[in-house]
Amino acid sequence: MKAITTIFSFFILIQIEAAKAEGNATDHVEELELENEVKLPLVVKTTFHMHLEGSLLEDTCLIKPFQPDTLDMCNYNTSNPLVIIIHGWTMNGKMEEWVFKLASALKTRLEHLNVLIIDWRPLAFQPYPTAAKNARQVGLDVANLLMWLEETMQLSMDKVHLIGYSLGAHAAGFAGSHFPKAKKLGRITGLDPAGPNFEGVPAPDRLSPDDAKFVDAIHTFAKSSIGIAVGIRQTVGHADFYPNGGYFQPGCHMTDIYNNVYQYGLEGVPKTIKCAHQRAIHLFIDSLLKQDQEMIAYRCRDDRAFDQGLCLDCRKDRCNTLGYDVRKVHTGGNSKGLYLKTGPQTPFKVYHYQIKILVMNLIERVKDSVSIALTGSEGESQYFPITLSLEHPENKTYSSLVAVGSMLGELRAVRLRWTGKEDWSSWWRRVTTMMSRGGGANETELIVSKIRLKCGESQEKKWFCGQTAAVTHLKPSQEHEFARCQHASKKKRSSRHLQETIRGQQLAKPSHRIKTDQFETD
């Protein structure tokens, strides 16, 4: 409990300092501007390092603005595009390893590329609210560097890509804001842009779509199950990705805080937090090095709708590729984010499947009581618990989402079972009780007409039917397999035919009409 208390105290302190900073925001800005006018130390505290190879800052080559000879010394190639990496707030004053991993991944993927690493640790190794204010100065420093390269090396701003992490993402945005519309930077990527002091503020005071011709952001710690938010939740770009809803990430566990504190002392607290916060970095690195493992995200109104399996459509630019190979499409001011699931470790790619089940007698949504397994030509999945969310009340269509960690190939069968996690009295209330002709109650059962699967990555839809009858009666603790429907390419039975089948088995009331062609659509 001491570790948990420490982490809450840590973030409460940040929020208190942030509140104080907001209360004195005007005075602080005036002081910063005054210091810039009188003595220019803040400007020179940001340094620029050409990454050639290696994993230490000492392995880089220092480029000094307005000194062209340093460009020659560092082998700066004027014909190559330029990528600038901007780190975020630091609690220990150290340059973190991910900076060099990202730089190396960029060089491995692209080869002919200039990669600069911005070192603004003297400004970042401050109380968080102060470091957040200093991000503006860093943005100005980067803008001045780019303007100098444009003037002396004829660098086109179209060939500039800024990649900023946490506070560095907003620093990148501030850099881009210094360029007029005709000379906007080509691209800015925000890796889990910082939330405190930036959530909900006007666009000029944070990273926004106005800062470059294309702005993409990956949100991985915008909120957690215990209420801590390190990254920003709102959309800040033309394409905003929310892996796993933008919450705490798979493979990152708050329970690890105990082991980390035991092993690293108080530094174990930020180490635990960084797992989810820095996941955005590692997802981007994966996109550079694992081109055959593209991670596809889907536009959706929120993570809840995505988890219900309602948003696996790629029509009209409704899906996009996370990371370096993102398609630079503008959605006309659509503020909806792009959602996807990922695995707990590299490669992070998973395959998304939309599950639609036509259940004849379920009257409420049931959580974690039904499981599904998929079998394909290249393997089969484990059982996944699914939440049956009512999509179309009139035709009893329930939908859900399943993320599978490996390629299954062409789907051939679906297995459905009750897991028995809820007691049967609960199920009795949730499932319509059918009466036999003799007046006695039948055993509780789930009555499934058919199942449709849609793969998000391929956009293919497959229909699966019971093997022996028009409907399948699934009882508690039972498992049933559904095979590919024989006439999958044709429209299924008409509403009238299916209704007659159900009525003949006394499984539905006459008033419950089934609209099968509505079930056919997304």
XYZ file of N, CA and C in Angstrom, residues 32-217:
558
model
N 9.236 34.591 -18.556
C 9.970 33.842 -19.557
C 10.333 34.731 -20.736
N 9.374 35.550 -21.179
C 9.649 36.451 -22.283
C 10.711 37.471 -21.903
N 10.663 37.959 -20.669
C 11.641 38.936 -20.217
C 13.035 38.329 -20.213
N 13.136 37.089 -19.740
C 14.433 36.421 -19.718
C 14.966 36.236 -21.137
N 14.066 35.940 -22.076
C 14.508 35.759 -23.449
C 15.029 37.049 -24.045
N 14.432 38.160 -23.663
C 14.858 39.441 -24.200
C 16.184 39.904 -23.591
N 16.387 39.622 -22.317
C 17.555 40.169 -21.618
C 18.788 39.289 -21.783
N 18.647 37.988 -21.528
C 19.800 37.095 -21.593
C 19.391 35.805 -22.291
N 19.923 35.339 -23.239
C 19.485 34.261 -24.079
C 19.898 32.857 -23.633
N 20.060 32.611 -22.336
C 20.541 31.287 -21.943
C 19.563 30.174 -22.275
N 18.230 30.486 -22.250
C 17.256 29.453 -22.526
C 17.411 28.900 -23.931
N 17.769 29.765 -24.874
C 17.916 29.346 -26.264
C 19.054 28.343 -26.399
N 20.181 28.590 -25.797
C 21.342 27.726 -25.958
C 21.249 26.469 -25.105
N 20.269 26.387 -24.233
C 20.112 25.175 -23.435
C 19.508 24.042 -24.252
N 18.957 24.336 -25.426
C 18.481 23.310 -26.349
C 19.582 23.032 -27.350
N 20.003 21.788 -27.439
C 21.069 21.439 -28.383
C 20.562 20.423 -29.398
N 21.259 20.343 -30.526
C 20.818 19.533 -31.667
C 21.918 18.540 -32.020
N 21.552 17.280 -32.029
C 22.548 16.228 -32.222
C 22.184 15.365 -33.423
N 23.106 15.261 -34.355
C 22.927 14.416 -35.528
C 23.203 12.963 -35.132
N 22.203 12.131 -35.337
C 22.379 10.712 -35.002
C 22.993 9.985 -36.189
N 24.169 9.413 -35.961
C 24.851 8.650 -36.997
C 24.744 7.161 -36.699
N 25.087 6.788 -35.499
C 24.956 5.420 -35.017
C 25.168 5.426 -33.508
N 24.989 4.267 -32.885
C 25.226 4.177 -31.453
C 23.988 4.395 -30.626
N 24.128 4.228 -29.320
C 22.997 4.328 -28.392
C 23.285 5.284 -27.241
N 24.235 6.193 -27.426
C 24.558 7.197 -26.423
C 24.624 8.566 -27.075
N 24.360 9.592 -26.290
C 24.431 10.939 -26.832
C 25.856 11.266 -27.274
N 26.835 10.645 -26.607
C 28.234 10.865 -26.968
C 28.554 10.335 -28.367
N 27.702 9.448 -28.880
C 27.917 8.899 -30.217
C 27.384 9.811 -31.316
N 26.685 10.867 -30.933
C 26.089 11.774 -31.918
C 27.045 12.917 -32.243
N 26.638 13.694 -33.242
C 27.458 14.820 -33.681
C 26.688 16.123 -33.446
N 27.290 17.068 -32.758
C 26.619 18.308 -32.389
C 26.535 19.274 -33.563
N 25.318 19.701 -33.866
C 25.087 20.724 -34.892
C 24.731 22.029 -34.195
N 25.459 23.078 -34.536
C 25.235 24.386 -33.934
C 24.557 25.298 -34.952
N 23.349 25.756 -34.620
C 22.652 26.654 -35.544
C 23.518 27.861 -35.913
N 23.407 28.259 -37.168
C 24.110 29.423 -37.721
C 25.620 29.188 -37.844
N 26.029 27.929 -37.733
C 27.431 27.564 -37.979
C 27.438 26.445 -39.020
N 27.468 26.812 -40.325
C 27.357 25.828 -41.403
C 28.439 24.753 -41.382
N 29.599 25.069 -40.842
C 30.669 24.076 -40.818
C 30.294 22.852 -39.985
N 29.420 23.035 -38.992
C 29.014 21.880 -38.174
C 28.141 20.914 -38.971
N 27.441 21.419 -39.984
C 26.656 20.541 -40.849
C 27.581 19.630 -41.653
N 28.665 20.212 -42.156
C 29.633 19.412 -42.917
C 30.316 18.394 -42.012
N 30.669 18.819 -40.817
C 31.342 17.916 -39.886
C 30.457 16.721 -39.518
N 29.157 16.937 -39.497
C 28.221 15.882 -39.093
C 27.626 15.123 -40.278
N 28.151 15.390 -41.485
C 27.681 14.693 -42.694
C 26.197 14.893 -42.957
N 25.725 16.103 -42.725
C 24.332 16.423 -43.021
C 24.155 16.439 -44.536
N 23.217 15.658 -45.042
C 22.973 15.540 -46.481
C 21.770 16.389 -46.855
N 22.005 17.403 -47.640
C 20.940 18.365 -47.959
C 19.838 17.765 -48.832
N 20.104 16.653 -49.496
C 19.087 16.052 -50.368
C 18.178 15.078 -49.616
N 18.523 14.758 -48.374
C 17.732 13.796 -47.599
C 16.641 14.473 -46.784
N 15.542 13.769 -46.530
C 14.518 14.292 -45.613
C 15.103 14.427 -44.207
N 14.396 15.194 -43.368
C 14.866 15.445 -42.005
C 13.801 14.999 -41.007
N 14.207 14.170 -40.051
C 13.340 13.788 -38.939
C 13.983 14.291 -37.650
N 13.196 14.948 -36.824
C 13.687 15.476 -35.546
C 12.919 14.813 -34.416
N 13.650 14.226 -33.475
C 13.058 13.551 -32.317
C 13.151 14.466 -31.106
N 12.016 14.671 -30.427
C 11.960 15.573 -29.276
C 11.458 14.805 -28.060
N 12.305 14.659 -27.053
C 11.918 13.934 -25.842
C 10.975 14.778 -24.986
N 10.518 14.201 -23.883
C 9.571 14.901 -23.019
C 10.159 15.272 -21.675
N 9.264 15.417 -20.701
C 9.671 15.781 -19.339
C 10.558 14.690 -18.764
N 11.549 15.055 -17.968
C 12.419 14.069 -17.339
C 12.433 14.270 -15.833
N 12.374 13.155 -15.108
C 12.407 13.204 -13.649
C 13.798 12.941 -13.092
N 14.707 12.466 -13.968
C 16.062 12.159 -13.481
C 17.165 12.836 -14.283
N 16.790 13.608 -15.293
C 17.786 14.336 -16.071
C 18.556 13.497 -17.066
N 18.139 12.235 -17.259
C 18.867 11.354 -18.173
C 18.193 11.299 -19.541
N 19.003 11.094 -20.581
C 18.460 10.856 -21.922
C 18.084 9.382 -22.012
N 16.826 9.107 -22.296
C 16.336 7.726 -22.227
C 16.700 6.915 -23.471
N 16.759 5.606 -23.281
C 17.215 4.698 -24.335
C 16.312 4.714 -25.561
N 15.006 4.944 -25.356
C 14.087 4.864 -26.476
C 14.427 5.864 -27.572
N 15.040 6.986 -27.202
C 15.395 8.012 -28.190
C 16.308 7.415 -29.257
N 17.298 6.663 -28.838
C 18.266 6.100 -29.769
C 17.697 4.888 -30.497
N 16.794 4.142 -29.832
C 16.129 3.033 -30.506
C 15.257 3.542 -31.647
N 14.564 4.645 -31.407
C 13.731 5.230 -32.446
C 14.588 5.773 -33.580
N 15.685 6.455 -33.227
C 16.581 6.989 -34.258
C 17.155 5.866 -35.115
N 17.582 4.783 -34.494
C 18.144 3.648 -35.229
C 17.095 2.990 -36.112
N 15.865 2.879 -35.605
C 14.788 2.278 -36.392
C 14.489 3.118 -37.630
N 14.524 4.426 -37.479
C 14.310 5.321 -38.625
C 15.395 5.122 -39.680
N 16.658 5.044 -39.233
C 17.765 4.868 -40.166
C 17.720 3.478 -40.813
N 17.326 2.472 -40.054
C 17.220 1.117 -40.599
C 16.156 1.048 -41.679
N 15.033 1.686 -41.432
C 13.914 1.627 -42.376
C 14.185 2.489 -43.614
N 14.718 3.689 -43.410
C 14.794 4.654 -44.508
C 16.201 4.846 -45.063
N 17.198 4.650 -44.258
C 18.618 4.728 -44.642
C 19.029 6.141 -45.055
N 18.473 6.645 -46.163
C 18.846 7.983 -46.632
C 17.991 9.019 -45.904
N 18.490 9.405 -44.753
C 17.694 10.249 -43.867
C 18.599 10.984 -42.897
N 18.282 12.237 -42.640
C 18.943 12.974 -41.575
C 18.086 12.865 -40.312
N 18.674 12.381 -39.236
C 17.945 12.252 -37.980
C 18.615 13.125 -36.932
N 17.862 14.079 -36.398
C 18.363 14.949 -35.334
C 17.652 14.607 -34.025
N 18.413 14.631 -32.949
C 17.870 14.435 -31.603
C 17.975 15.760 -30.856
N 16.826 16.230 -30.367
C 16.814 17.483 -29.609
C 17.070 17.172 -28.140
N 18.025 17.843 -27.561
C 18.328 17.672 -26.137
C 17.925 18.945 -25.398
N 16.803 18.880 -24.699
C 16.363 20.049 -23.922
C 16.195 19.684 -22.445
N 17.049 18.777 -21.995
C 16.963 18.301 -20.607
C 17.102 19.409 -19.560
N 17.966 20.417 -19.752
C 18.019 21.478 -18.735
C 16.684 22.185 -18.534
N 15.869 22.235 -19.605
C 14.550 22.859 -19.504
C 13.477 21.855 -19.073
N 13.725 20.567 -19.343
C 12.742 19.532 -19.016
C 12.918 18.988 -17.603
N 14.129 19.091 -17.074
C 14.410 18.580 -15.724
C 14.039 19.655 -14.707
N 12.736 19.947 -14.665
C 12.151 20.987 -13.826
C 10.832 20.470 -13.266
N 10.236 21.145 -12.282
C 8.858 20.786 -11.902
C 7.978 20.780 -13.148
N 7.074 19.838 -13.205
C 6.315 19.626 -14.439
C 5.696 20.910 -15.018
N 5.009 21.729 -14.226
C 4.413 22.932 -14.814
C 5.449 23.854 -15.471
N 6.648 23.934 -14.880
C 7.708 24.757 -15.467
C 8.190 24.147 -16.770
N 8.379 22.833 -16.777
C 8.806 22.160 -18.003
C 7.758 22.317 -19.103
N 6.478 22.279 -18.720
C 5.406 22.458 -19.701
C 5.477 23.844 -20.335
N 5.784 24.857 -19.528
C 5.939 26.201 -20.076
C 7.155 26.281 -20.981
N 8.221 25.596 -20.594
C 9.461 25.651 -21.374
C 9.328 24.984 -22.736
N 8.295 24.161 -22.912
C 8.089 23.511 -24.205
C 7.906 24.536 -25.319
N 7.377 25.702 -24.977
C 7.242 26.768 -25.988
C 8.607 27.233 -26.473
N 9.535 27.366 -25.529
C 10.884 27.799 -25.898
C 11.560 26.766 -26.798
N 11.339 25.491 -26.477
C 11.912 24.425 -27.302
C 11.329 24.486 -28.710
N 10.031 24.723 -28.811
C 9.410 24.861 -30.120
C 10.015 26.003 -30.913
N 10.291 27.111 -30.249
C 10.919 28.249 -30.918
C 12.326 27.900 -31.380
N 13.077 27.191 -30.542
C 14.429 26.781 -30.910
C 14.429 25.905 -32.157
N 13.509 24.959 -32.196
C 13.422 24.064 -33.354
C 13.019 24.853 -34.599
N 12.082 25.770 -34.446
C 11.650 26.581 -35.585
C 12.813 27.411 -36.124
N 13.606 27.986 -35.231
C 14.766 28.781 -35.674
C 15.771 27.920 -36.426
N 15.992 26.704 -35.937
C 16.897 25.788 -36.630
C 16.390 25.486 -38.035
N 15.098 25.195 -38.148
C 14.527 24.855 -39.452
C 14.571 26.035 -40.412
N 14.314 27.228 -39.909
C 14.377 28.415 -40.762
C 15.799 28.648 -41.266
N 16.771 28.377 -40.402
C 18.178 28.517 -40.820
C 18.527 27.480 -41.894
N 18.073 26.250 -41.720
C 18.337 25.209 -42.723
C 17.621 25.511 -44.034
N 16.451 26.104 -43.923
C 15.725 26.484 -45.134
C 16.491 27.557 -45.902
N 17.051 28.495 -45.174
C 17.757 29.614 -45.804
C 19.120 29.203 -46.360
N 19.856 28.405 -45.596
C 21.232 28.085 -46.011
C 21.334 26.801 -46.822
N 20.418 25.845 -46.591
C 20.501 24.546 -47.261
C 19.303 24.270 -48.170
N 18.459 25.288 -48.339
C 17.265 25.152 -49.173
C 16.398 23.950 -48.753
N 16.336 23.718 -47.443
C 15.502 22.638 -46.935
C 14.031 22.962 -47.159
N 13.326 22.042 -47.790
C 11.885 22.206 -47.969
C 11.168 21.723 -46.717
N 10.225 22.516 -46.232
C 9.491 22.122 -45.028
C 8.631 20.880 -45.265
N 8.335 20.574 -46.516
C 7.603 19.352 -46.838
C 8.388 18.109 -46.435
N 9.717 18.248 -46.367
C 10.586 17.100 -46.080
C 10.918 16.990 -44.597
N 10.206 17.757 -43.762
C 10.474 17.767 -42.324
C 9.396 16.976 -41.587
N 9.841 16.101 -40.691
C 8.938 15.304 -39.862
C 9.412 15.418 -38.416
N 8.595 16.016 -37.569
C 8.899 16.118 -36.144
C 8.187 14.999 -35.401
N 8.918 14.297 -34.536
C 8.333 13.239 -33.706
C 8.571 13.609 -32.251
N 7.508 13.939 -31.541
C 7.629 14.376 -30.151
C 6.892 13.448 -29.207
N 7.523 13.178 -28.077
C 6.930 12.308 -27.060
C 6.513 13.123 -25.847
N 5.284 12.902 -25.355
C 4.791 13.549 -24.147
C 4.847 15.075 -24.290
N 5.597 15.761 -23.449
C 5.739 17.214 -23.606
C 6.390 17.556 -24.936
N 7.247 16.668 -25.420
C 7.903 16.906 -26.705
C 6.929 16.993 -27.860
N 5.775 16.343 -27.732
C 4.762 16.434 -28.785
C 4.220 17.852 -28.891
N 3.987 18.483 -27.752
C 3.497 19.870 -27.773
C 4.607 20.829 -28.204
N 5.853 20.520 -27.824
C 6.974 21.327 -28.300
C 7.038 21.281 -29.825
N 6.796 20.099 -30.408
C 6.756 19.971 -31.863
C 5.640 20.825 -32.448
N 4.487 20.823 -31.774
C 3.384 21.657 -32.230
C 3.721 23.134 -32.169
N 4.379 23.562 -31.096
C 4.787 24.968 -30.998
C 5.778 25.323 -32.098
N 6.657 24.385 -32.453
C 7.599 24.635 -33.552
C 6.841 24.839 -34.853
N 5.878 23.966 -35.116
C 5.114 24.074 -36.352
C 4.286 25.337 -36.453
N 3.880 25.863 -35.306
C 3.023 27.059 -35.317
C 3.757 28.305 -35.803
N 5.081 28.266 -35.867
C 5.858 29.422 -36.317
C 5.925 29.542 -37.840
N 5.355 28.577 -38.550
C 5.443 28.599 -40.007
C 4.102 28.957 -40.621
N 4.100 29.867 -41.598
C 2.843 30.258 -42.247
C 2.267 29.095 -43.036
N 1.019 29.241 -43.423
C 0.302 28.152 -44.083
C 1.008 27.665 -45.333
N 1.594 28.564 -46.084
C 2.256 28.182 -47.336
C 3.527 27.376 -47.094
N 4.090 27.466 -45.891
C 5.339 26.762 -45.592
C 5.184 25.812 -44.397
N 4.026 25.254 -44.227
C 3.798 24.355 -43.105
C 4.729 23.144 -43.169
N 5.091 22.643 -42.000
C 5.904 21.434 -41.927
C 5.137 20.264 -42.542
N 5.891 19.296 -43.075
C 5.246 18.169 -43.718
C 4.438 17.314 -42.767
N 5.034 17.000 -41.600
C 4.335 16.094 -40.683
C 4.836 16.259 -39.258
N 3.916 16.120 -38.319
C 4.245 16.038 -36.895
C 3.564 14.798 -36.336
N 4.316 13.989 -35.609
C 3.759 12.820 -34.927
C 3.874 13.027 -33.426
N 2.760 12.944 -32.739
C 2.749 13.054 -31.280
C 2.622 11.677 -30.654
N 3.605 11.285 -29.860
C 3.593 9.986 -29.188
C 3.098 10.178 -27.758
N 1.867 9.801 -27.517
C 1.153 10.034 -26.256
C 1.401 11.449 -25.733
N 0.923 12.465 -26.473
C 1.114 13.855 -26.041
C 0.648 14.056 -24.601
N 1.391 14.861 -23.853
C 1.115 15.082 -22.432
C -0.282 15.656 -22.230
N -0.927 15.245 -21.137
C -2.270 15.709 -20.818
C -2.327 16.848 -19.831
N -1.677 16.729 -18.646
C -1.746 17.807 -17.660
C -1.271 19.145 -18.239
N -2.048 20.181 -18.003
C -1.803 21.544 -18.493
C -2.170 21.738 -19.965
N -2.553 20.647 -20.666
C -2.862 20.773 -22.094
C -4.256 20.266 -22.448
N -4.841 19.443 -21.624
C -6.178 18.912 -21.889
C -7.196 20.040 -21.880
N -7.930 20.182 -22.989
C -9.015 21.141 -23.058
C -8.626 22.577 -23.339
N -7.338 22.856 -23.540
C -6.920 24.246 -23.808
C -7.082 24.545 -25.289
N -7.109 25.829 -25.683
C -7.250 26.185 -27.102
C -6.122 25.609 -27.956
N -6.390 25.441 -29.237
C -5.432 24.827 -30.162
C -4.064 25.506 -30.178
N -3.960 26.840 -30.108
C -2.629 27.464 -30.135
C -1.759 27.106 -28.931
N -2.373 26.567 -27.861
C -1.623 26.276 -26.644
C -1.265 24.795 -26.493
N -1.379 24.040 -27.570
C -1.063 22.606 -27.554
C -0.838 22.156 -28.987
N -0.478 20.885 -29.145
C -0.399 20.292 -30.480
C -1.787 20.281 -31.099
N -1.861 20.657 -32.365
C -3.156 20.704 -33.046
C -2.959 20.457 -34.544
N -4.038 20.194 -35.279
C -3.914 19.961 -36.727
C -3.374 21.160 -37.500
N -3.402 22.332 -36.895
C -2.924 23.531 -37.579
C -1.402 23.607 -37.645
N -0.702 22.735 -36.943
C 0.749 22.877 -36.790
C 1.556 22.248 -37.914
N 0.934 21.463 -38.778
C 1.645 20.843 -39.894
C 0.631 20.448 -40.966
N 1.136 20.083 -42.124
C 0.221 19.636 -43.171
C -0.474 18.348 -42.776
N 0.216 17.526 -41.993
C -0.423 16.318 -41.464
C 0.079 16.072 -40.052
N -0.857 15.879 -39.140
C -0.532 15.622 -37.739
C -1.210 14.326 -37.319
N -0.407 13.381 -36.820
C -0.973 12.146 -36.281
C -0.513 11.984 -34.839
N -1.325 11.336 -34.039
C -1.013 11.148 -32.616
C -1.428 9.750 -32.186
